[in-house]
Tab-separated table of C-alpha atoms in Angstrom:
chain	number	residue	atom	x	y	z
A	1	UNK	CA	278.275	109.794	137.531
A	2	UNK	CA	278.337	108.574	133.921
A	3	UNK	CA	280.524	105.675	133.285
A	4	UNK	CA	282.380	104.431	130.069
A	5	UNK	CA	284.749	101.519	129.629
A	6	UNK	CA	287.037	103.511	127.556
A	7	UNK	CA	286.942	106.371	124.793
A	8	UNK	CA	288.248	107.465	122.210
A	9	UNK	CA	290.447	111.037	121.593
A	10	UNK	CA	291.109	111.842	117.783
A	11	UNK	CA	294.036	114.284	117.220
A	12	UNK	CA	292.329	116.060	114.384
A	13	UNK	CA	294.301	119.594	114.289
A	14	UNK	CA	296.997	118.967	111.936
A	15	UNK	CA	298.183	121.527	109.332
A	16	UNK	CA	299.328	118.976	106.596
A	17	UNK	CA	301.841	121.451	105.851
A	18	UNK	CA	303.564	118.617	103.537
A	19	UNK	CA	300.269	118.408	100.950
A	20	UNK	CA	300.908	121.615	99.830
A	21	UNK	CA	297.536	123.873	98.637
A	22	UNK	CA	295.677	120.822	99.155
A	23	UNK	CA	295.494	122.157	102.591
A	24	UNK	CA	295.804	125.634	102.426
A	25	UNK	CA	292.422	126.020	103.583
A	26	UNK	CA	291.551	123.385	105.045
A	27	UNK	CA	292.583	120.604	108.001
A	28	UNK	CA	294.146	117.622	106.601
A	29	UNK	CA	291.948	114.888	108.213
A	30	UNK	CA	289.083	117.018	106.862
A	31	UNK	CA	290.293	116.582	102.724
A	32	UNK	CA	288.915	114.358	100.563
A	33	UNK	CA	289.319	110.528	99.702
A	34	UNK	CA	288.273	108.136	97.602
A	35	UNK	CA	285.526	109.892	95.923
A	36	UNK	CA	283.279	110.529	98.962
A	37	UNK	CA	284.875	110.262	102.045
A	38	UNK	CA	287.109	112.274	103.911
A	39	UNK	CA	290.509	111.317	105.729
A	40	UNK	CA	288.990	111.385	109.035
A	41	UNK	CA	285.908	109.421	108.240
A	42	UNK	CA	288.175	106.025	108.580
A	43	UNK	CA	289.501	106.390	112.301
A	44	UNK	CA	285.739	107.730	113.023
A	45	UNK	CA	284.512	104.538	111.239
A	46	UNK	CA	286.332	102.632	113.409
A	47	UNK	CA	285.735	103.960	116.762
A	48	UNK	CA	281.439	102.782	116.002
A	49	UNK	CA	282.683	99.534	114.017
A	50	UNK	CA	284.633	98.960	117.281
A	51	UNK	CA	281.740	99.738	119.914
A	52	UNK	CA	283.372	102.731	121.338
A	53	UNK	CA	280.433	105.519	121.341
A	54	UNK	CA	282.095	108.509	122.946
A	55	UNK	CA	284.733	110.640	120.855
A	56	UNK	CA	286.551	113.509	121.420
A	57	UNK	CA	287.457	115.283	118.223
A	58	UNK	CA	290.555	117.850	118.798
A	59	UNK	CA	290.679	120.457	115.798
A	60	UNK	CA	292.526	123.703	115.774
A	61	UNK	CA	293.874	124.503	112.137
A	62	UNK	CA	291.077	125.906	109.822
A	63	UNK	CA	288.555	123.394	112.118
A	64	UNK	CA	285.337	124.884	110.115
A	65	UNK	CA	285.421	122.197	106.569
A	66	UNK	CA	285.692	119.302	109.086
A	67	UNK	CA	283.273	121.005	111.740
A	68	UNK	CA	280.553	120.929	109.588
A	69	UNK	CA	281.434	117.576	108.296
A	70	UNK	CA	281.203	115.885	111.236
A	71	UNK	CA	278.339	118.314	112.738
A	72	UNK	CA	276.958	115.991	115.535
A	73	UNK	CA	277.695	112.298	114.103
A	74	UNK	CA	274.874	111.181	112.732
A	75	UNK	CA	276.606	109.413	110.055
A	76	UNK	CA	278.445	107.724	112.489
A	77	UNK	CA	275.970	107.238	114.814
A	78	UNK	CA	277.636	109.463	117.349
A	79	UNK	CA	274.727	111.536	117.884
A	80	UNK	CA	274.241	110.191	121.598
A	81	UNK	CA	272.706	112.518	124.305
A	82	UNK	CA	275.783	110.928	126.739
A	83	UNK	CA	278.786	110.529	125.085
A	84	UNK	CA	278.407	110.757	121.310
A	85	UNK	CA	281.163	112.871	118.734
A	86	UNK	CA	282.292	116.039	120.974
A	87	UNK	CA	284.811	118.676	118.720
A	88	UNK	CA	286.875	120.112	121.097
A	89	UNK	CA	288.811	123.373	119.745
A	90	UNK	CA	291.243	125.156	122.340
A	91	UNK	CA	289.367	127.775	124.337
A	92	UNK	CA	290.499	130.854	126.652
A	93	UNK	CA	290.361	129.659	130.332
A	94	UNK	CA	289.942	131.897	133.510
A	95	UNK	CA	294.062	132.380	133.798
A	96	UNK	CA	295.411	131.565	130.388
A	97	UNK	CA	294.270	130.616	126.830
A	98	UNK	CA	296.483	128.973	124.355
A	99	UNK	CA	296.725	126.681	121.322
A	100	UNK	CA	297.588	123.125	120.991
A	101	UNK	CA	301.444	123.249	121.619
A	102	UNK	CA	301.948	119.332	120.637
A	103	UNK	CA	299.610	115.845	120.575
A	104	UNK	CA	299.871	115.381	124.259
A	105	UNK	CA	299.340	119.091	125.789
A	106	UNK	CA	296.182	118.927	123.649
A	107	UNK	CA	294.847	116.182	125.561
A	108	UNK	CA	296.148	117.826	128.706
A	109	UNK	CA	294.225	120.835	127.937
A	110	UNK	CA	290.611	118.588	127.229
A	111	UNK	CA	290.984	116.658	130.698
A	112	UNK	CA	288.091	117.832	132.143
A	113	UNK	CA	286.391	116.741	129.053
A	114	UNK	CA	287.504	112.821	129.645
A	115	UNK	CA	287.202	112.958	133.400
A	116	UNK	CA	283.277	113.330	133.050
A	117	UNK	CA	283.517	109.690	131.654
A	118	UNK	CA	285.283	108.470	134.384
A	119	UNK	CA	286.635	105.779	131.607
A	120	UNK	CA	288.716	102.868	132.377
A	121	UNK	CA	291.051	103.166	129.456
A	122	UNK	CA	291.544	106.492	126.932
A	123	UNK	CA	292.134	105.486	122.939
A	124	UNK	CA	294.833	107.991	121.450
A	125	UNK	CA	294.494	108.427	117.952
A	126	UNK	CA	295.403	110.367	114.739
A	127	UNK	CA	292.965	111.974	112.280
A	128	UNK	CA	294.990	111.464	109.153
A	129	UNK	CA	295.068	107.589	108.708
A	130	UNK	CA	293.536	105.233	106.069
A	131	UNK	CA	293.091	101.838	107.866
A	132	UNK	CA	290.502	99.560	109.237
A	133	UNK	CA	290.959	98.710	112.844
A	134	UNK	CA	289.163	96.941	115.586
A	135	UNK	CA	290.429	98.748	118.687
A	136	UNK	CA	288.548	95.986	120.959
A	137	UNK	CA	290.734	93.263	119.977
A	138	UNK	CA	293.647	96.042	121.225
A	139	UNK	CA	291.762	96.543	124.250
A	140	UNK	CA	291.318	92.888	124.777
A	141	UNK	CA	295.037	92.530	124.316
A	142	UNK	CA	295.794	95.735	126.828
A	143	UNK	CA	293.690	93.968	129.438
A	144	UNK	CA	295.010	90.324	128.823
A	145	UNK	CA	298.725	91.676	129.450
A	146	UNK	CA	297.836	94.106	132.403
A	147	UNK	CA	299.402	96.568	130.455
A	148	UNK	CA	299.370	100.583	131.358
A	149	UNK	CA	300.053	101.565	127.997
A	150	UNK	CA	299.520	99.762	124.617
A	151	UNK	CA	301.405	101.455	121.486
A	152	UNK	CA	299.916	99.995	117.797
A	153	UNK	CA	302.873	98.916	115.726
A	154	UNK	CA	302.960	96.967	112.606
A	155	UNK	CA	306.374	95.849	110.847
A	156	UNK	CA	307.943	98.124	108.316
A	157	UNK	CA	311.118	97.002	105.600
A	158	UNK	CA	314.187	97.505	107.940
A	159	UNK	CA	315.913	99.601	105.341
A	160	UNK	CA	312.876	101.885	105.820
A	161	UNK	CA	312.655	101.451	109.662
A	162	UNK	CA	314.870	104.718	110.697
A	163	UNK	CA	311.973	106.598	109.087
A	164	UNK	CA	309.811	105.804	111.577
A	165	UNK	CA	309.547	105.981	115.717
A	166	UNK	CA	310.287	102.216	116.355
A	167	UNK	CA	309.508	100.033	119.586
A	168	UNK	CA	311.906	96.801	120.432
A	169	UNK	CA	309.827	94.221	122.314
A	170	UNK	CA	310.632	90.677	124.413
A	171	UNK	CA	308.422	87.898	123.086
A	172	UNK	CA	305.850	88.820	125.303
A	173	UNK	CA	305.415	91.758	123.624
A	174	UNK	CA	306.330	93.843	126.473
A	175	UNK	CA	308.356	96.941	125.535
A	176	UNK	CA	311.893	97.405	126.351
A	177	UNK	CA	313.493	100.128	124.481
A	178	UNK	CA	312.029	103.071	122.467
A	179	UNK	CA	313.898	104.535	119.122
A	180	UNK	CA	312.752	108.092	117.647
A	181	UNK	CA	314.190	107.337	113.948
A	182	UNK	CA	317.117	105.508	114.820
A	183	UNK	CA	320.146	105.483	112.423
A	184	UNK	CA	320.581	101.979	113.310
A	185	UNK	CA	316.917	100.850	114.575
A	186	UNK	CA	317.356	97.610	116.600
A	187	UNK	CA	313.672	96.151	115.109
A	188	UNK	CA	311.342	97.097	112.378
A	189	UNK	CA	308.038	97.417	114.196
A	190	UNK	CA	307.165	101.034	113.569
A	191	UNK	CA	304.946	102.944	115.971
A	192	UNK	CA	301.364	104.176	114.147
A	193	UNK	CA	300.761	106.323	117.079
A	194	UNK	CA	297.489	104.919	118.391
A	195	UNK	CA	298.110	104.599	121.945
A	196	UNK	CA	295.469	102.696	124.758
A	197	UNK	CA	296.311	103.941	128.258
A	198	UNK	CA	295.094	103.293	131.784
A	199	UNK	CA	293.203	106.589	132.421
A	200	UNK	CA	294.918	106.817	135.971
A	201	UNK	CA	298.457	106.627	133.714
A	202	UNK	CA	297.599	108.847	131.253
A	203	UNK	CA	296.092	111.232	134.131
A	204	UNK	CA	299.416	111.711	136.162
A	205	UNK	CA	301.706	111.496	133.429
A	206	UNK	CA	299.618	114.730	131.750
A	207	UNK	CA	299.824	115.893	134.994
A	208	UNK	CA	303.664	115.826	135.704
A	209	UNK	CA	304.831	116.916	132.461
A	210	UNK	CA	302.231	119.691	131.592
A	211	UNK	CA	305.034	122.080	131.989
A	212	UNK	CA	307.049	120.885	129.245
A	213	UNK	CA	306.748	122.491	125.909
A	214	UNK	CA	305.323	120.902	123.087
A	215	UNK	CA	304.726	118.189	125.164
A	216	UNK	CA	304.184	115.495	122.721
A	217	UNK	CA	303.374	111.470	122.725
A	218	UNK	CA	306.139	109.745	120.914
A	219	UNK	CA	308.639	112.123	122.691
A	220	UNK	CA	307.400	112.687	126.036
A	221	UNK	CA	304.841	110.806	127.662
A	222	UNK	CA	305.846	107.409	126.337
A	223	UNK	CA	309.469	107.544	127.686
A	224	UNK	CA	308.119	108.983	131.012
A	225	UNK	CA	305.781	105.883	131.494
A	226	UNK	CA	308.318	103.313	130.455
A	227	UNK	CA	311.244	105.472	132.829
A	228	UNK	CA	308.862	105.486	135.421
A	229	UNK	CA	308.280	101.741	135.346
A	230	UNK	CA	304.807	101.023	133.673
A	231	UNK	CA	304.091	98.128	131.869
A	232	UNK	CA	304.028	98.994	128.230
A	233	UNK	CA	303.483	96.146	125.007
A	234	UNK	CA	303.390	96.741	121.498
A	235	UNK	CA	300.345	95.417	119.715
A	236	UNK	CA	301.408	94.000	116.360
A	237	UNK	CA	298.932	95.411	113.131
A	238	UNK	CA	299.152	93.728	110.043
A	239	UNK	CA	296.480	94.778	107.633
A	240	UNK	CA	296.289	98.079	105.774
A	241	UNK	CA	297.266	101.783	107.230
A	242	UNK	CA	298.732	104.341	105.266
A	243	UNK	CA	299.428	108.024	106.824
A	244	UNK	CA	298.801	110.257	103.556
A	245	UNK	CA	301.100	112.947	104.692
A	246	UNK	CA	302.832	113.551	101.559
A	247	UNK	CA	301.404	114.417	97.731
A	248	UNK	CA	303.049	110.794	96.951
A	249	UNK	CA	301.251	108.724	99.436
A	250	UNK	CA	297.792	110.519	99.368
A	251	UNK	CA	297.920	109.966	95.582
A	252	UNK	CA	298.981	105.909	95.867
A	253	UNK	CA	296.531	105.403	98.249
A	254	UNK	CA	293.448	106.502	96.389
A	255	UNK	CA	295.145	104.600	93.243
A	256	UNK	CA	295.033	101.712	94.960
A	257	UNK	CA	291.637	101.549	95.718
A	258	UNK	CA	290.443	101.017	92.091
A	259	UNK	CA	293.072	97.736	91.731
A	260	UNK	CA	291.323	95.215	90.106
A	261	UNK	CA	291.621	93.486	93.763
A	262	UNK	CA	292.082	96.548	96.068
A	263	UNK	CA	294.412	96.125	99.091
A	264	UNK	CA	292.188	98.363	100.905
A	265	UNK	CA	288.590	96.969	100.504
A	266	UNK	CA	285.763	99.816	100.942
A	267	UNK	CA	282.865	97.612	99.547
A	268	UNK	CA	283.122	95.139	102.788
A	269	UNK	CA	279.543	94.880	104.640
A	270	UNK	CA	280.972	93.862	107.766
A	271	UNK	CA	283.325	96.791	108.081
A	272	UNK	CA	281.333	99.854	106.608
A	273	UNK	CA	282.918	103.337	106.352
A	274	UNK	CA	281.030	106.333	107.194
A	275	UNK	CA	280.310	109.789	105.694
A	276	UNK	CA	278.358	113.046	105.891
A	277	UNK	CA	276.949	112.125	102.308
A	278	UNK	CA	275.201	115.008	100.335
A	279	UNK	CA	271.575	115.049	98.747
A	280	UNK	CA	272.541	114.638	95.182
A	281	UNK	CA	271.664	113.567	91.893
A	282	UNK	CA	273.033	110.668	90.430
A	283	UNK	CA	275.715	110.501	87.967
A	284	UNK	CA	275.199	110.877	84.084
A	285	UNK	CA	277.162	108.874	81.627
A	286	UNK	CA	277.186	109.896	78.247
A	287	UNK	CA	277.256	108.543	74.950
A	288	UNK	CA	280.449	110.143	74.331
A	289	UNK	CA	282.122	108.804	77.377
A	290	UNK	CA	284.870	106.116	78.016
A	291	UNK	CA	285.294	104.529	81.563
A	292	UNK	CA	287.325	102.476	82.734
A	293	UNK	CA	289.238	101.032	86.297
A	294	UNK	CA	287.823	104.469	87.739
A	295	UNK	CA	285.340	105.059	90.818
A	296	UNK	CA	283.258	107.734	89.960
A	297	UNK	CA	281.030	110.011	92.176
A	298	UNK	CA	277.445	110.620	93.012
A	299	UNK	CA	276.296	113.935	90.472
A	300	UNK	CA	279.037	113.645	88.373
A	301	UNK	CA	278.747	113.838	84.423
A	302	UNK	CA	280.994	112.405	82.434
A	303	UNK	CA	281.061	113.443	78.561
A	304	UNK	CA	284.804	112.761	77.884
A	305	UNK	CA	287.631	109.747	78.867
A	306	UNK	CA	288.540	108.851	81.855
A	307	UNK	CA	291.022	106.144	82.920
A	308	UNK	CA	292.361	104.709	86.005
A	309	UNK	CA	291.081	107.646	88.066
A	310	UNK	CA	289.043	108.605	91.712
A	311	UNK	CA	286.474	110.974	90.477
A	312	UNK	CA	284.002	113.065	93.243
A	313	UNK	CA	280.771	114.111	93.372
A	314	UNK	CA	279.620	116.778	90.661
A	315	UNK	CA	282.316	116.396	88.504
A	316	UNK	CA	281.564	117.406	84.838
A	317	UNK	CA	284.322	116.238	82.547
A	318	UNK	CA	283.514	117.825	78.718
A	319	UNK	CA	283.221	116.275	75.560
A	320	UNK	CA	286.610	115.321	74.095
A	321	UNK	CA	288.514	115.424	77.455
A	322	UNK	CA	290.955	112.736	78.634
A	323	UNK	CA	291.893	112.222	81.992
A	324	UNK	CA	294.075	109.998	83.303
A	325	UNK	CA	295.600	108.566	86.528
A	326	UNK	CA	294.257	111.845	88.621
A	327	UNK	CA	292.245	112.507	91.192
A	328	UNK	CA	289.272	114.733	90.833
A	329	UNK	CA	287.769	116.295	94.301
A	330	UNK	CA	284.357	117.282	94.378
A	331	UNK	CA	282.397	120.015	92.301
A	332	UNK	CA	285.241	120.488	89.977
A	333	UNK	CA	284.388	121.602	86.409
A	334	UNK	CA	286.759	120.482	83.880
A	335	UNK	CA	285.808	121.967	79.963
A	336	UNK	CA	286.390	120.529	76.679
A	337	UNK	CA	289.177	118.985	74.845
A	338	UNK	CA	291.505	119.342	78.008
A	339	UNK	CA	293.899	116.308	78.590
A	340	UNK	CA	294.937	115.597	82.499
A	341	UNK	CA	297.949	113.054	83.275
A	342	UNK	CA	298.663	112.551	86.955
A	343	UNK	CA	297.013	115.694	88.940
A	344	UNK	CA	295.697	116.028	92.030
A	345	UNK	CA	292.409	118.520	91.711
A	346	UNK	CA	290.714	120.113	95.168
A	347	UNK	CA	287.120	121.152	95.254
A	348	UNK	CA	285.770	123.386	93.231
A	349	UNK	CA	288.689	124.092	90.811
A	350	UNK	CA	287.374	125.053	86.958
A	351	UNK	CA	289.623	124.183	83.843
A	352	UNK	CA	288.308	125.783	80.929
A	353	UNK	CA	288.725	124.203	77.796
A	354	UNK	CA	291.642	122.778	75.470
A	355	UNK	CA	294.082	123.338	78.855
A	356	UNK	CA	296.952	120.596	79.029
A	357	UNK	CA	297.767	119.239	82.732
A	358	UNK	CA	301.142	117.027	83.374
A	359	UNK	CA	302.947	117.537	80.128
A	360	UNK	CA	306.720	117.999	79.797
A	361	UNK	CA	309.854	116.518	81.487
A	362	UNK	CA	309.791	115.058	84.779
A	363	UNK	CA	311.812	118.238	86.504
A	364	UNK	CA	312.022	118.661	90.147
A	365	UNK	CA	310.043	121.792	91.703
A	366	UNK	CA	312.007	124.933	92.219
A	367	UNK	CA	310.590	126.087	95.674
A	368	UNK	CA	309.427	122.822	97.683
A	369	UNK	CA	311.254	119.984	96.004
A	370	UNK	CA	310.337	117.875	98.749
A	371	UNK	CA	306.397	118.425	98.666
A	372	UNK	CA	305.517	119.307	94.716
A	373	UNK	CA	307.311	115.685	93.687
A	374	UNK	CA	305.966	112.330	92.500
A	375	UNK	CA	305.348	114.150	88.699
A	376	UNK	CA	302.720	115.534	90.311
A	377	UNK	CA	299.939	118.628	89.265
A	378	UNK	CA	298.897	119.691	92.584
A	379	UNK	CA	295.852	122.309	91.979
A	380	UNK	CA	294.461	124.224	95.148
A	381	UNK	CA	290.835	124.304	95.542
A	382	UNK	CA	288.395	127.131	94.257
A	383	UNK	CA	291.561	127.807	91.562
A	384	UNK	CA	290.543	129.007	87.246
A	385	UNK	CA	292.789	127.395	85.372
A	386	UNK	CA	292.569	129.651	81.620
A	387	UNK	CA	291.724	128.002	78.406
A	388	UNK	CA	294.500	126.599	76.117
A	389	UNK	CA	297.170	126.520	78.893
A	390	UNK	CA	299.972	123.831	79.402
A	391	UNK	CA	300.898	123.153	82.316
A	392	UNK	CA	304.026	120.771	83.546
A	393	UNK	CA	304.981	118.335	85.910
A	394	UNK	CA	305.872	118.516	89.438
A	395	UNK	CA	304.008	122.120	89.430
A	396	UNK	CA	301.074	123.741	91.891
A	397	UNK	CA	298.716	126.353	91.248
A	398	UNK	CA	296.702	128.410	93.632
A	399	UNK	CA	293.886	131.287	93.002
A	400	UNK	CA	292.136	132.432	90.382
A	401	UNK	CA	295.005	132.317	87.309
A	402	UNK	CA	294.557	134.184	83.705
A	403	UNK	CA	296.153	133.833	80.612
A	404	UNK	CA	298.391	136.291	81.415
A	405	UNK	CA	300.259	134.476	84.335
A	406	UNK	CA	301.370	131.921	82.022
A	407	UNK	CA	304.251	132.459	79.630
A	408	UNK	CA	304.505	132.042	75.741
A	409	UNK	CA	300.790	129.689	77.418
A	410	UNK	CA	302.865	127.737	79.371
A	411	UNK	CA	303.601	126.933	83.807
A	412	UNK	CA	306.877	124.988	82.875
A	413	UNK	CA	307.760	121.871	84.856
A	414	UNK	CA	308.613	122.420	88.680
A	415	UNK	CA	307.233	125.587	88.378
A	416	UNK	CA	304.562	126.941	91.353
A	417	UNK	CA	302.102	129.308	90.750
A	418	UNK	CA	300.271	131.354	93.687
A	419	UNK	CA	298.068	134.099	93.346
A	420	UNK	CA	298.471	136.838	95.571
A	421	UNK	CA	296.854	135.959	99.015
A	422	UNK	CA	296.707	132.462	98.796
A	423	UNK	CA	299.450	130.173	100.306
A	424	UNK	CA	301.822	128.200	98.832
């Protein structure tokens, strides 16, 4: 029988409902970052960085971007002929077939998959983290304590501590009382929901509560193990994780890797991140062309300004074009004389020329005040943005748009633009 210490299972099937068309078509751990990574390159990073060689990858929402991007792992080095990357979409069974109803009843539904390891310990994690982690040193902790669980936490500002799902702990470290944003939370180490479990735990526990719905981590299985008296610690993170759920956060986080010292290092040799990297030329900088704090892709060609931005591969910014503080995703095609403040771009997107992005007052968004925010341009990929437009803050376009779906030339702040058949 094949035998591994432990492995890893990476929740990978998330909507990212709250990034808007950035993930209209595509899975949230699967969009881009930093230029030339994707989201779900990190966690992957980390599983090889950390030794673990066998990895479960659980997709369900529009799996195909990030099943091609991971293919079989050779980036990673996850091409193994035991073990190695694995993507496990839900499948019909013999007497029922259905989809991931919550993070725990998709492991349930993959344990034959982790049995044929026979593993000592199962990693839980999420697909839509930026961090650097060495999940040994957590397993070196889990085994040093005895513990049956281990939940990752790292401290969080107490006034922002009833945003998250907290853990209290003795001095140990042992856990003694669980709080799903508390009002009042009694501590300020936050959950990051990257759990190491005893396979025999995990095992029964997905086992007895497979019957509930939505059967979920933080509000299921946890409280069963520590009801049922298991022996659960918190191991305290402090270095860098961000979860780029929101427009906000995804945008901060790849502005803060061009800092003149970036909090979030991706140039370290000793910790190298990953990708599925594309044959291409490399970039062109013209004569024209002014650079600066900016990390710019492979292919890209830059005839215009560009400051304080993350640009991807084959980019073409035109003569007489400013951009600033943006983020440009791959294969986008931005024309002449255009001037970009504070957007977020997806793939393939083409502004022709002389269009303004991120001009006007700073007015909330009409229809999803809570996602379209941060005096943000959100643009969905494969979108035409028309020559000559201006186009406001807080705003998001989707499709293929002509003049004509603009105004007197003009998407007015917190205004949302979707073409028929795309989604909002």
């Amino acid at each position: 029988m094949i035998k591994k210490e432990m492995i890893a299972m990476l929740l990978a099937g998330g909507q990212g409902s709250r990034l808007g068309v950035l993930t209209a078509k595509v899975a949230k751990p699967a969009v881009a970052f930093g230029g030339k990574y994707r989201i779900i390159d990190f966690p992957l990073s980390n599983c090889i960085n950390s030794g673990i060689d066998t990895v479960g990858v659980l997709t369900q929402y529009q799996p195909l971007r990030l099943n091609t991007h991971i293919g079989i792992g050779i980036p990673w080095d996850l091409d193994r002929n035991i073990g190695g990357v694995s993507i496990l979409p839900p499948y019909e069974k013999s007497s029922n077939s259905e989809w991931y109803t919550g993070t725990a009843n998709a492991i349930y539904q993959n344990l034959d998959y982790m049995s044929t390891f026979n593993p000592d310990y199962v990693l839980i994690l999420s697909g839509d983290h930026i961090y650097k982690m060495d999940y040994e040193v957590m397993l070196d902790y889990h085994k040093e304590h005895e513990a049956d669980v281990t939940i990752a936490a790292m401290p969080v500002p107490m006034e922002e501590a009833s945003r998250f799902g907290i853990v209290v702990a003795d001095d140990e470290g042992r856990i003694t009382e669980f709080q799903e944003k508390p009002p009042q939370p009694k501590s300020n180490l936050a959950s990051m929901g990257i759990y190491i479990f005893s396979w025999p735990v995990l095992k029964k526990a997905l086992m007895d509560l497979k019957d509930v719905p939505g059967c979920d981590f933080g509000k299921h299985i946890i409280p069963y193990c520590h009801e049922n008296g298991k022996r659960l610690f918190a191991y305290e993170y402090n270095g860098y994780w961000k979860d780029v759920g929101t427009l906000g956060s995804y945008w901060e986080a790849n502005m803060e890797l061009i800092d003149i010292i970036p909090e979030f290092n991706l140039y370290e040799e000793f910790w190298k991140i990953y990708t599925n990297s594309d044959i291409i030329p490399p970039q062109y900088i013209a004569d024209t062309a002014i650079i600066d704090r900016s990390i710019i892709g492979d292919g890209a060609e830059i005839y215009g300004e560009v400051h304080n931005c993350v640009i991807g591969s084959g980019v073409t910014i035109g003569a007489g074009s400013v951009v600033r503080d943006s983020i440009i995703m791959k294969d986008v095609e931005i024309g002449k004389g255009c001037v970009i403040d504070k957007a977020i771009i997806a793939e393939g997107v083409q502004i022709h020329d002389s269009a303004t992005l991120g001009t006007g007052a700073d007015i909330p968004n009409r229809i999803k005040p809570n996602i379209y925010s941060f005096g943000l341009v959100t643009i969905g990929e494969n979108s035409v943005i028309p020559a000559g437009v201006q186009i406001g803050k807080n705003t998001a376009i989707s499709g293929v748009t002509v003049k004509e779906d603009y105004p007197g030339g003009m998407l007015e702040s917190g205004e949302t633009l979707i073409k028929a058949g795309e989604r909002v």
